[in-house]
Amino acid sequence: MEAFVLVIKAQQFALSAWDMSTSHTNIPFIYYFKNPNSGSVNDFMQSNKLRASFLKALEEFPILVGHITVGKDGRCLVDVNPHNLNMPEYLESQSTVHFHDLEKAKFSWDALPHAATVGVFCAAGVSGIIKLVNVNIIRLAENSGLVLFVSIPHYVVDGVGYCAFVNRWAELCRWMQHHATENEPPRHDYNFDRSTFGRYMPDNRAPLNSTMSMIYDSPSYFGSLLAWISPETRGNLYVNLDRMKDITGHVFHISATSLGALRKSISKCAPQTQKISDNDILTILISHVISKGMKDDAKDSQGLGYFASVARRATRAFTGKPKEFLTMMS
């Protein structure tokens, strides 16, 4: 731990307006690992190696050990202070659920072991502050496997950054498992400075489409209120409002085989020089599900008059019965 603190430098990362548009959510992915040698206690994803490789990956992602703060101009930033690090919530627990039980249930939401860490909303954990990485390692019955929850606030990293961190953690864990006596793998450098985009954008750019223009230009009194309160209070508000609603949870289980088949199909329609990542495919799938849900909801509203449609939406908002669903990817 001391070695980790020594490599972290004091720095601040200003968050953009686009970052703040996703400030209410986390990116919550679930990973399943089956133990091919069930019953063996000491050789399957050892706790010490998981934690050591996790800290090693954090060295290259210092933004994930900072505090969300609000600057004098009202904008949020991530403040990394080596003398006051915001260490991630890293929990490990034991479940009575067997991996075979999850397989039989086809990894359904109801069969999923309960995660002790934060969920889909960006809220404070047991420490009372927002953690920028939340991990819950759940070891399954008879050492049959492991379920890994990793949740990161969406306004700190996007899907690409999330996958980069998890993949780097996995890479370092494999190295500790098989090549610990060799030299450490080359360090990776990542850029978390949002202003970099502006410096490399061309001068002549296409105008924003109408939807994006409306997001930036349309005033929102509720949005102004959310921007005024602290990130922790804002997160608690979302969590409490969430309890009032009837949300159907569902886990979409995507196997490595399915990802490979999708990548192969998509590659046939993409330029040969274009690399298609797992995050690209997952983003497409999530967008498809959300778009279909919005389309179905729009169909339900067809035939209603203007005032009836407004009344319906208001009733949903105030009675806690909106047609929404929670999406988690595994």
Short mmCIF file of N, CA, C and O in Angstrom, two decimals, residues 129 143 155 189 225 245 315:
data_model
loop_
_atom_site.label_atom_id
_atom_site.label_comp_id
_atom_site.label_asym_id
_atom_site.label_seq_id
_atom_site.Cartn_x
_atom_site.Cartn_y
_atom_site.Cartn_z
N ILE A 129 -19.06 8.77 1.33
CA ILE A 129 -18.57 9.52 0.18
C ILE A 129 -18.67 8.65 -1.07
O ILE A 129 -18.74 7.42 -0.99
N ASN A 143 -16.32 -23.41 -3.71
CA ASN A 143 -15.29 -22.85 -4.58
C ASN A 143 -15.57 -23.15 -6.06
O ASN A 143 -14.67 -23.37 -6.86
N TYR A 155 -19.44 9.40 -15.14
CA TYR A 155 -18.85 10.68 -15.50
C TYR A 155 -17.36 10.76 -15.21
O TYR A 155 -16.71 11.74 -15.54
N ASP A 189 0.26 4.18 -20.39
CA ASP A 189 -0.07 5.58 -20.10
C ASP A 189 -1.44 5.90 -20.67
O ASP A 189 -1.70 5.67 -21.86
N LEU A 225 -31.23 22.56 -10.16
CA LEU A 225 -31.27 22.16 -8.76
C LEU A 225 -30.30 21.03 -8.48
O LEU A 225 -29.55 21.06 -7.49
N LYS A 245 -40.06 3.72 -7.30
CA LYS A 245 -40.49 3.28 -8.62
C LYS A 245 -40.50 1.76 -8.72
O LYS A 245 -39.84 1.06 -7.98
N THR A 315 -48.51 11.11 -14.28
CA THR A 315 -48.97 10.08 -13.35
C THR A 315 -47.86 9.08 -13.07
O THR A 315 -47.62 8.66 -11.94
#
